[in-house]
PDB file of N, CA and C in Angstrom:
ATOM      1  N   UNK A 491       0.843  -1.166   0.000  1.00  0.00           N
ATOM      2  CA  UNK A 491       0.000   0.000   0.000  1.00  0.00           C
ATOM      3  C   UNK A 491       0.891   1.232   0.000  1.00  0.00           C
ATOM      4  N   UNK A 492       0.033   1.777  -0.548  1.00  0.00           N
ATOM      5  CA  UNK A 492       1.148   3.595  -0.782  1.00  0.00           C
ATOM      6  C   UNK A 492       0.265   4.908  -0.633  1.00  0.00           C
ATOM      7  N   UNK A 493       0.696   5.255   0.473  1.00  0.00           N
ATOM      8  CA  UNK A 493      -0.093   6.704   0.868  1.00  0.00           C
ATOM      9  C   UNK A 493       0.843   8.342   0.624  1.00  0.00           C
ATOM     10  N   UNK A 494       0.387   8.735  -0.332  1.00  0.00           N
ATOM     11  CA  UNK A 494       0.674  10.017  -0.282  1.00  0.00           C
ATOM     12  C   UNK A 494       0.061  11.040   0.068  1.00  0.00           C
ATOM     13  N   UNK A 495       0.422  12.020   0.827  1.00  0.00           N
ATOM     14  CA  UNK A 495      -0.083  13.308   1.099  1.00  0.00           C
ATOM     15  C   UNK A 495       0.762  14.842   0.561  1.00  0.00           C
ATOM     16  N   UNK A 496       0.196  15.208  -0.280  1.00  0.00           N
ATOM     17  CA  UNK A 496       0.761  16.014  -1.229  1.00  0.00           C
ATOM     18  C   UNK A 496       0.002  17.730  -0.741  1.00  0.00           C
ATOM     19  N   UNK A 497       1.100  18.661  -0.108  1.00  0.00           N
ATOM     20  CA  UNK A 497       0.922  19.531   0.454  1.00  0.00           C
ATOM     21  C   UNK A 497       1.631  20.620   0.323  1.00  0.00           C
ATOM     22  N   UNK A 498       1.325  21.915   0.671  1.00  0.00           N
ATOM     23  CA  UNK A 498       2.137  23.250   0.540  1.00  0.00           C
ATOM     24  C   UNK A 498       2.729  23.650   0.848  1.00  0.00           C
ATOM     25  N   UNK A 499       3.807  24.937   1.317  1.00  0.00           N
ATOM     26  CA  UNK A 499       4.487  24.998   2.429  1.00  0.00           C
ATOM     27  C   UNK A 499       3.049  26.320   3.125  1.00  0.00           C
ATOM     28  N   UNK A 500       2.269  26.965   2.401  1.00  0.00           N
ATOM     29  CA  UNK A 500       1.573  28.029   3.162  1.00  0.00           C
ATOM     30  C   UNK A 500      -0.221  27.712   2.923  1.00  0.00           C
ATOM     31  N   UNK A 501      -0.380  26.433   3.333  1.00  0.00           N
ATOM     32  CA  UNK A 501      -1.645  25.602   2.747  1.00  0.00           C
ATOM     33  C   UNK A 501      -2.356  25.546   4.840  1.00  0.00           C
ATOM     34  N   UNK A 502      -2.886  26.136   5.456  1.00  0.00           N
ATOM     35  CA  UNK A 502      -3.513  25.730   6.304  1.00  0.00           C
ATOM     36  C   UNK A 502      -3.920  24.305   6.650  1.00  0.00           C
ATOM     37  N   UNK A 503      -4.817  23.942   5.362  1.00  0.00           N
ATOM     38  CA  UNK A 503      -5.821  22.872   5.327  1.00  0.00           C
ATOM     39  C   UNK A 503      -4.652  21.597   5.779  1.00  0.00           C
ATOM     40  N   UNK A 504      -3.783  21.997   4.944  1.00  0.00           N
ATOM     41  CA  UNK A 504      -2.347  20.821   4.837  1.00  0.00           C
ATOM     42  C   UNK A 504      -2.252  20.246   6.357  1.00  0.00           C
ATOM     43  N   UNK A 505      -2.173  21.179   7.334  1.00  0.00           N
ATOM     44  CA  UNK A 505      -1.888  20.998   8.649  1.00  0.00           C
ATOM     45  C   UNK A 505      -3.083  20.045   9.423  1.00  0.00           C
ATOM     46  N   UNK A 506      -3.783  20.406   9.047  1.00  0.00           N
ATOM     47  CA  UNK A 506      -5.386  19.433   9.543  1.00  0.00           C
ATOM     48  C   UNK A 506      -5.383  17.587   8.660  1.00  0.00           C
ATOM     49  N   UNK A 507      -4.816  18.239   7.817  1.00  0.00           N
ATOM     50  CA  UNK A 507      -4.744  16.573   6.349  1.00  0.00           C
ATOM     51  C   UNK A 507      -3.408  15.932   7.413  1.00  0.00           C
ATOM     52  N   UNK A 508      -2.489  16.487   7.268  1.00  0.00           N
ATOM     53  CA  UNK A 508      -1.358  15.996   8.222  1.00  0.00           C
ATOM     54  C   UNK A 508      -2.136  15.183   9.849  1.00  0.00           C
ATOM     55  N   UNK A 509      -2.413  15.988  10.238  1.00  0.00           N
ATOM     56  CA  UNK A 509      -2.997  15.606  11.836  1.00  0.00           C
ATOM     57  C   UNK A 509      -3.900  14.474  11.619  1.00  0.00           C
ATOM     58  N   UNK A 510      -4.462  14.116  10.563  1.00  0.00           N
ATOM     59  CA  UNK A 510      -5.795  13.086  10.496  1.00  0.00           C
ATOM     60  C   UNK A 510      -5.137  11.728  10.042  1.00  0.00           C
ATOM     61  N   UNK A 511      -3.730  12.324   9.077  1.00  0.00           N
ATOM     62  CA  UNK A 511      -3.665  11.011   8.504  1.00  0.00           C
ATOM     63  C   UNK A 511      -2.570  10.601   9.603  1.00  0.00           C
ATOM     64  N   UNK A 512      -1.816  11.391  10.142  1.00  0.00           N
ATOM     65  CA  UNK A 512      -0.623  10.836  11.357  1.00  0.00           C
ATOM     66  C   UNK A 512      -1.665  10.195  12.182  1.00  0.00           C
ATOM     67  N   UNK A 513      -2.546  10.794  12.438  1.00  0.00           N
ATOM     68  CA  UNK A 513      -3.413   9.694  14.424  1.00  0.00           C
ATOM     69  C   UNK A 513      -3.964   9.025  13.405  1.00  0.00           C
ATOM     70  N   UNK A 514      -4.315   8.661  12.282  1.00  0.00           N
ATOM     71  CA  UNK A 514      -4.908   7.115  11.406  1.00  0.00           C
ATOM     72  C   UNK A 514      -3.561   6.427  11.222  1.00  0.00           C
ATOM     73  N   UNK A 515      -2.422   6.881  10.876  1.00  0.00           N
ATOM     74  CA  UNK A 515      -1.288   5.848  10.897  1.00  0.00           C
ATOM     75  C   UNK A 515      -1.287   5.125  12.500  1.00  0.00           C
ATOM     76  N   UNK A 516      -1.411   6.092  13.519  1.00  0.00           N
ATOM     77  CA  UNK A 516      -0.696   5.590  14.176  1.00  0.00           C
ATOM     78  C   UNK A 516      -1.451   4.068  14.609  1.00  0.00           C
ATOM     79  N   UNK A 517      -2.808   3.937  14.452  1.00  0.00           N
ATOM     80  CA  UNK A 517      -3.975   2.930  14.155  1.00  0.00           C
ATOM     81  C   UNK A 517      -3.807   1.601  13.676  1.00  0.00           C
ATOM     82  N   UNK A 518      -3.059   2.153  12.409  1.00  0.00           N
ATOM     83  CA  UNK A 518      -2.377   0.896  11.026  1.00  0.00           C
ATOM     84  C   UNK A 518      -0.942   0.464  11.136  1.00  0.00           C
ATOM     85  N   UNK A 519      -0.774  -0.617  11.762  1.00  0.00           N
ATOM     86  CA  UNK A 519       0.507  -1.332  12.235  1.00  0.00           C
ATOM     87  C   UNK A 519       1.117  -0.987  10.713  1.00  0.00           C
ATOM     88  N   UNK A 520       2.449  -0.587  10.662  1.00  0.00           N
ATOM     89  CA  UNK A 520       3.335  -0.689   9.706  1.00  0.00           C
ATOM     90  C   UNK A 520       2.887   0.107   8.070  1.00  0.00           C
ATOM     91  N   UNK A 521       2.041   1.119   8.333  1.00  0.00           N
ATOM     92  CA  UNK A 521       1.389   1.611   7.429  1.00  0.00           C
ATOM     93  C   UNK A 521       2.323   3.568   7.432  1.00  0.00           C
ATOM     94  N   UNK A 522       2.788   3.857   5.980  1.00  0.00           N
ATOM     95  CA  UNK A 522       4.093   4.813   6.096  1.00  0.00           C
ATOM     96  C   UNK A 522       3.265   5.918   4.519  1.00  0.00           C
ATOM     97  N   UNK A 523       3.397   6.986   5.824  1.00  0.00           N
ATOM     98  CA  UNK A 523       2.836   8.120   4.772  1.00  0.00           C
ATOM     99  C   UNK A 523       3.813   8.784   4.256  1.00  0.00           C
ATOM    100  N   UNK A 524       3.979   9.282   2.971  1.00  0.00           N
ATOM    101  CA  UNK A 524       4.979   9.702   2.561  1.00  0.00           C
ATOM    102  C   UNK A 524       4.302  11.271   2.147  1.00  0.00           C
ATOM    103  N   UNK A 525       5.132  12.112   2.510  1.00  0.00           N
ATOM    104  CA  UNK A 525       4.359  13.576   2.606  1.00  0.00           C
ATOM    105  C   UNK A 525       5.117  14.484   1.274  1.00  0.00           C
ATOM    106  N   UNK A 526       4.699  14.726   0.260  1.00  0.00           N
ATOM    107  CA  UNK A 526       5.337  15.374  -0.477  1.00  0.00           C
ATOM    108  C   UNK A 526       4.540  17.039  -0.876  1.00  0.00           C
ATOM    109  N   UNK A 527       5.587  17.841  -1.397  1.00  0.00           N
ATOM    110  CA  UNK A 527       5.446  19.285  -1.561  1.00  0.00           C
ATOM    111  C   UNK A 527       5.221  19.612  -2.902  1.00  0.00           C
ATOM    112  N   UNK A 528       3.994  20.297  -3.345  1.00  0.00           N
ATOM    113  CA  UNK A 528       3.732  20.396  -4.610  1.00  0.00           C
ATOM    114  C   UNK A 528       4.803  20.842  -5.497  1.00  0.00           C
ATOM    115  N   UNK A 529       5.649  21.520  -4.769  1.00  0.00           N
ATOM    116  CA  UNK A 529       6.127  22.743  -5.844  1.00  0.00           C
ATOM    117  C   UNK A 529       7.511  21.930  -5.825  1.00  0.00           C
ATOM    118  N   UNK A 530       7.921  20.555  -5.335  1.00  0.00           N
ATOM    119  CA  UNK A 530       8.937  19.748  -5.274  1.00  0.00           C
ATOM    120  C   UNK A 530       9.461  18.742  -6.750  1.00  0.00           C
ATOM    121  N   UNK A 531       7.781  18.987  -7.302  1.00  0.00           N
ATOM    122  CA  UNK A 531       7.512  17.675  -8.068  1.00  0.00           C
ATOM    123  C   UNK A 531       6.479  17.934  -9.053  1.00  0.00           C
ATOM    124  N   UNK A 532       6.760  19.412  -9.769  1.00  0.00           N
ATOM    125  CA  UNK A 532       5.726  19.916 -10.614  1.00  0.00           C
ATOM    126  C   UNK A 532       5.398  18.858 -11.832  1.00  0.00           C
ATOM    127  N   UNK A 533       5.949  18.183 -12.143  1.00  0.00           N
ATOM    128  CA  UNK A 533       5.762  17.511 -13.363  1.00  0.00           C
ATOM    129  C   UNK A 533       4.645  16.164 -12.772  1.00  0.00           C
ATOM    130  N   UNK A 534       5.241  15.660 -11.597  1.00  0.00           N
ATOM    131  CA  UNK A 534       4.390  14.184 -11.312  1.00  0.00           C
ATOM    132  C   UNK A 534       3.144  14.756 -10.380  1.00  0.00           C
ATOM    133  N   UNK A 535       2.765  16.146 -10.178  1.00  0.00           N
ATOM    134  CA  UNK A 535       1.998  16.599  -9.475  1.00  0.00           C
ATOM    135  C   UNK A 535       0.784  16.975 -10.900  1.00  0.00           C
ATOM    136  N   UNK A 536       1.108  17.301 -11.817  1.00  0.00           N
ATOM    137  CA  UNK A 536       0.639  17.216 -13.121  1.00  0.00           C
ATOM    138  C   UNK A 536       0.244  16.212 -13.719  1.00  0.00           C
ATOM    139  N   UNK A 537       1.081  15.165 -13.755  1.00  0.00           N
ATOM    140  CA  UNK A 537       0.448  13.865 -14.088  1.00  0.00           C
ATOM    141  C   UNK A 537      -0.049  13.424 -13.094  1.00  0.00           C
ATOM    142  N   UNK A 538      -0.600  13.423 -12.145  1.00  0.00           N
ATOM    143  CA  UNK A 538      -1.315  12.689 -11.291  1.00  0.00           C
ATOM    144  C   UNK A 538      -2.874  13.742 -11.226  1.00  0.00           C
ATOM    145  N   UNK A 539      -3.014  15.121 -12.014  1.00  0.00           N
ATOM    146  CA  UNK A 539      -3.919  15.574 -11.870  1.00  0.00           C
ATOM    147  C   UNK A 539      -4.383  16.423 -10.715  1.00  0.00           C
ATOM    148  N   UNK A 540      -3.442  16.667  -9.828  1.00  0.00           N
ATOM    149  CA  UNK A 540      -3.394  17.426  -8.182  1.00  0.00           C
ATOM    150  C   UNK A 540      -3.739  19.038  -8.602  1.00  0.00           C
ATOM    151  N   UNK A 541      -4.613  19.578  -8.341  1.00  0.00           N
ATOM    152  CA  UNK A 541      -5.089  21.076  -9.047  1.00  0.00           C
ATOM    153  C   UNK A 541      -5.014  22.163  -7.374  1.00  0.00           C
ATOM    154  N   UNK A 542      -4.795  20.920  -6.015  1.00  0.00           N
ATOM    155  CA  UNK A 542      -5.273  21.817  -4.718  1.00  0.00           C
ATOM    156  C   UNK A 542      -4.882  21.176  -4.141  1.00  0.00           C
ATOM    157  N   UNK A 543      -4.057  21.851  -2.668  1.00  0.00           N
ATOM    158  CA  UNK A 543      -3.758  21.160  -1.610  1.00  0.00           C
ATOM    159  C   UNK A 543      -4.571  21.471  -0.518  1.00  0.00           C
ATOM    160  N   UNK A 544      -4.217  20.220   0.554  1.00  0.00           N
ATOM    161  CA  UNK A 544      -3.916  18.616   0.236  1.00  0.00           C
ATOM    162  C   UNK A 544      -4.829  17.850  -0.159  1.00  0.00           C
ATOM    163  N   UNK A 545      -4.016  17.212  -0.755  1.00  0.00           N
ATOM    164  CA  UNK A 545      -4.346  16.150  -1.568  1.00  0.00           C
ATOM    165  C   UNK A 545      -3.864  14.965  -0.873  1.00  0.00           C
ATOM    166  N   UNK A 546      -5.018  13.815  -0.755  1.00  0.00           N
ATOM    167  CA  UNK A 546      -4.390  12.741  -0.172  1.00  0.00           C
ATOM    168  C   UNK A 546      -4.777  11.106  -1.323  1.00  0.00           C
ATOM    169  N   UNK A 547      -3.724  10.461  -1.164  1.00  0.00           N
ATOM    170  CA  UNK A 547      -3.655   9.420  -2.313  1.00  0.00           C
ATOM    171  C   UNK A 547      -3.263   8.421  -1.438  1.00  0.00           C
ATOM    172  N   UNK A 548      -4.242   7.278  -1.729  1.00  0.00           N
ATOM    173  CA  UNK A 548      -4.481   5.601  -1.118  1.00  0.00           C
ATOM    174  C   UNK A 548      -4.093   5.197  -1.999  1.00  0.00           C
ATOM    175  N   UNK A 549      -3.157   4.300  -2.868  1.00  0.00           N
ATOM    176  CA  UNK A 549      -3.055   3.826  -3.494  1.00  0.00           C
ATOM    177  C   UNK A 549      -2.637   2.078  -3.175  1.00  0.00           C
ATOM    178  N   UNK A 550      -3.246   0.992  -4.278  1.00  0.00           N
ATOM    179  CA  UNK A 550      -3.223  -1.100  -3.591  1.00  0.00           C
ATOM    180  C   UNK A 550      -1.702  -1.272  -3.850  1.00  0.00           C
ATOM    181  N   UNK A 551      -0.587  -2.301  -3.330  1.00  0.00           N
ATOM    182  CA  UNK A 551       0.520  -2.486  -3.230  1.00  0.00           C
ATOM    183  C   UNK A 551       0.767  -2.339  -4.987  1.00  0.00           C
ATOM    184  N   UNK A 552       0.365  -2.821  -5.314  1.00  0.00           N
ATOM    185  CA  UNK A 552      -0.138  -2.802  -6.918  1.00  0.00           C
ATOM    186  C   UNK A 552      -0.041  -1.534  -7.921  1.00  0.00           C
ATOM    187  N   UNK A 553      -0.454  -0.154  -7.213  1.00  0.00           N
ATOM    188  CA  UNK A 553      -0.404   0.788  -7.877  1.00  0.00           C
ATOM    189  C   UNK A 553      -2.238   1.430  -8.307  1.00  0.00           C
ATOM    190  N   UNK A 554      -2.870   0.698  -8.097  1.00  0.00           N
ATOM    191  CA  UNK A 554      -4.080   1.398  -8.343  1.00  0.00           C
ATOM    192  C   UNK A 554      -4.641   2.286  -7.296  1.00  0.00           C
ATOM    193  N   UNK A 555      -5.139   3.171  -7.774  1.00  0.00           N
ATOM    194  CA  UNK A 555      -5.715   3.915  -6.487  1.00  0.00           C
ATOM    195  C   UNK A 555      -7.089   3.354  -6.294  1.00  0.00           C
ATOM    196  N   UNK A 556      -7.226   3.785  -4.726  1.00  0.00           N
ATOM    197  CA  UNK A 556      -8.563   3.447  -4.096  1.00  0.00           C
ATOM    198  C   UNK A 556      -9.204   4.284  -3.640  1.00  0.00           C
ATOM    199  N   UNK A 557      -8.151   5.933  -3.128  1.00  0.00           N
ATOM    200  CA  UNK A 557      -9.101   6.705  -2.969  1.00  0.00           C
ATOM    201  C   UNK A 557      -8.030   8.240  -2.662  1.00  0.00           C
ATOM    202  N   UNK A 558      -8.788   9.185  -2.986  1.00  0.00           N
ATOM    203  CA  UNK A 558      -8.257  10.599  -3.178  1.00  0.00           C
ATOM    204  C   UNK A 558      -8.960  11.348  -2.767  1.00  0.00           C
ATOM    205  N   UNK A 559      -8.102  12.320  -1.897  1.00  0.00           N
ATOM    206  CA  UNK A 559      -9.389  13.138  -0.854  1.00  0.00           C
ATOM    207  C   UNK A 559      -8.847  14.407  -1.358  1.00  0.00           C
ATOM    208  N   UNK A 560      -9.313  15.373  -2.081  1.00  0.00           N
ATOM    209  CA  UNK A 560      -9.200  17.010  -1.946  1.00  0.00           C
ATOM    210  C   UNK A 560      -9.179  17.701  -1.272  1.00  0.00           C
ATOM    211  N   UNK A 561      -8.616  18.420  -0.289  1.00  0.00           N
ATOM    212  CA  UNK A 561      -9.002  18.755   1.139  1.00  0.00           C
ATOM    213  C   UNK A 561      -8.676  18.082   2.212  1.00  0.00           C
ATOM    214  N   UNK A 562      -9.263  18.124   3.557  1.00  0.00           N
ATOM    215  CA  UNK A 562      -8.998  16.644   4.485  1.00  0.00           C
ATOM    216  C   UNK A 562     -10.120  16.076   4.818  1.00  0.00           C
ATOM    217  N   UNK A 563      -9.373  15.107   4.652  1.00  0.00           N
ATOM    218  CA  UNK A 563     -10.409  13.696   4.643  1.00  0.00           C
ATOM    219  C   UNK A 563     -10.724  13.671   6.340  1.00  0.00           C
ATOM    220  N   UNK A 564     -11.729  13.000   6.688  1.00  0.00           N
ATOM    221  CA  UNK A 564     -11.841  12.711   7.917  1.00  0.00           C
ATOM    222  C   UNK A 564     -11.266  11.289   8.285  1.00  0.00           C
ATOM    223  N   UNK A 565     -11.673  11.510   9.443  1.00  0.00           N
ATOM    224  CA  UNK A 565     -10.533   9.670  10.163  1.00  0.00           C
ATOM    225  C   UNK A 565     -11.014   8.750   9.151  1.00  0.00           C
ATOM    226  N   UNK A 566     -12.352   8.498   9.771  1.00  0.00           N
ATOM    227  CA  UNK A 566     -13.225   7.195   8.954  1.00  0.00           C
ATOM    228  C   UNK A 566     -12.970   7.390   7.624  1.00  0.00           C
ATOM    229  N   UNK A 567     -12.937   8.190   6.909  1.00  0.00           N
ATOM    230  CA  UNK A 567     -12.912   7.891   5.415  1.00  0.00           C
ATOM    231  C   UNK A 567     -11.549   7.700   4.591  1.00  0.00           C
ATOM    232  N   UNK A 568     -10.198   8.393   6.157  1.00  0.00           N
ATOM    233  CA  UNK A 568      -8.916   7.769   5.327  1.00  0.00           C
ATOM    234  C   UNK A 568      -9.036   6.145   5.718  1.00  0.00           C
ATOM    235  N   UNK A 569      -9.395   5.834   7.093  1.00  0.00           N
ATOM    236  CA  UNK A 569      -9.377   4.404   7.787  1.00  0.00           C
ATOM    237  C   UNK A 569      -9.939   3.646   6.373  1.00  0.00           C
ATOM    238  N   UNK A 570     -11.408   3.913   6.033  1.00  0.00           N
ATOM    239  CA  UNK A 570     -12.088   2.925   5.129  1.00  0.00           C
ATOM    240  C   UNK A 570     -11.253   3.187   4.223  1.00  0.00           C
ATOM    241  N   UNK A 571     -10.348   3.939   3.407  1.00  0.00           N
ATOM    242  CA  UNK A 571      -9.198   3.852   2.250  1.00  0.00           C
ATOM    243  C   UNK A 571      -7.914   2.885   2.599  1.00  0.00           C
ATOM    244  N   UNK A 572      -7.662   3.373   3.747  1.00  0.00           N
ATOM    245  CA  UNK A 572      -6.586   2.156   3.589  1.00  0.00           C
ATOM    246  C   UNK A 572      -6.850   0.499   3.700  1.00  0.00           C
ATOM    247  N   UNK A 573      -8.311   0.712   4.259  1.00  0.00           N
ATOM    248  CA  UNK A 573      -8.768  -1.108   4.436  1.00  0.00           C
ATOM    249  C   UNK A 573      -9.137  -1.174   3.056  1.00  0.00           C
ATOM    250  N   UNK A 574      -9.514  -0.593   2.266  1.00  0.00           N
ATOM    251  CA  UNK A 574      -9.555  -0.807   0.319  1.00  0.00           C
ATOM    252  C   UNK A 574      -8.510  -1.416  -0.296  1.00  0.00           C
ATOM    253  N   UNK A 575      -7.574  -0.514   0.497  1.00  0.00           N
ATOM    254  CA  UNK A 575      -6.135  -0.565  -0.092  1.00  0.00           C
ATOM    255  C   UNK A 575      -5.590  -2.147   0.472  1.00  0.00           C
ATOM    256  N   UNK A 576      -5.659  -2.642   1.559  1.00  0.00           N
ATOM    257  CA  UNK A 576      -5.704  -3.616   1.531  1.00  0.00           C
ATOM    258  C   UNK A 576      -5.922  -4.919   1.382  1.00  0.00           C
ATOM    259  N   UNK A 577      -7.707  -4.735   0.751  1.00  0.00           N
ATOM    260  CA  UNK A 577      -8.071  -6.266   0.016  1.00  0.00           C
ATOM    261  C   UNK A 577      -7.144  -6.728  -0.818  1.00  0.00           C
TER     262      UNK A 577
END
């Protein structure tokens, strides 16, 4: 499974997306968010279609996504993404 959280350096919302998905990691034994900066990675922030931060990306060990939140997601709805991500 592969979680990205794709954020700003002057994005408010970012700080709340951060806080929801850290206390849901801490939940998911062995589960690793990788936090990246839009303006780090203009080209794969483009191909992936990211128009607003944060942006959060569930993606199956596999590579498909399961779920993408615009904004922040709440607990339950990153929790039910990563149990997607795991079937």
């Amino acid at each position: 499974m592969q979680v990205d959280l794709w954020t700003s350096a002057f994005c408010a919302p970012c700080a709340a997306a951060r806080r929801v998905v850290g206390e849901s990691a801490r939940l998911v034994p062995g589960l690793v968010v990788v936090e990246r900066d839009v303006a780090t990675d203009p080209d794969q922030v483009e191909d992936l279609g990211i128009r607003s931060t944060p942006t959060v990306i569930v993606r199956r060990s596999g590579g498909a996504e399961v779920f993408r939140s615009t904004g922040v997601p709440t607990r339950d709805q990153f929790l039910v993404a990563v149990a997607k991500a795991l079937d």
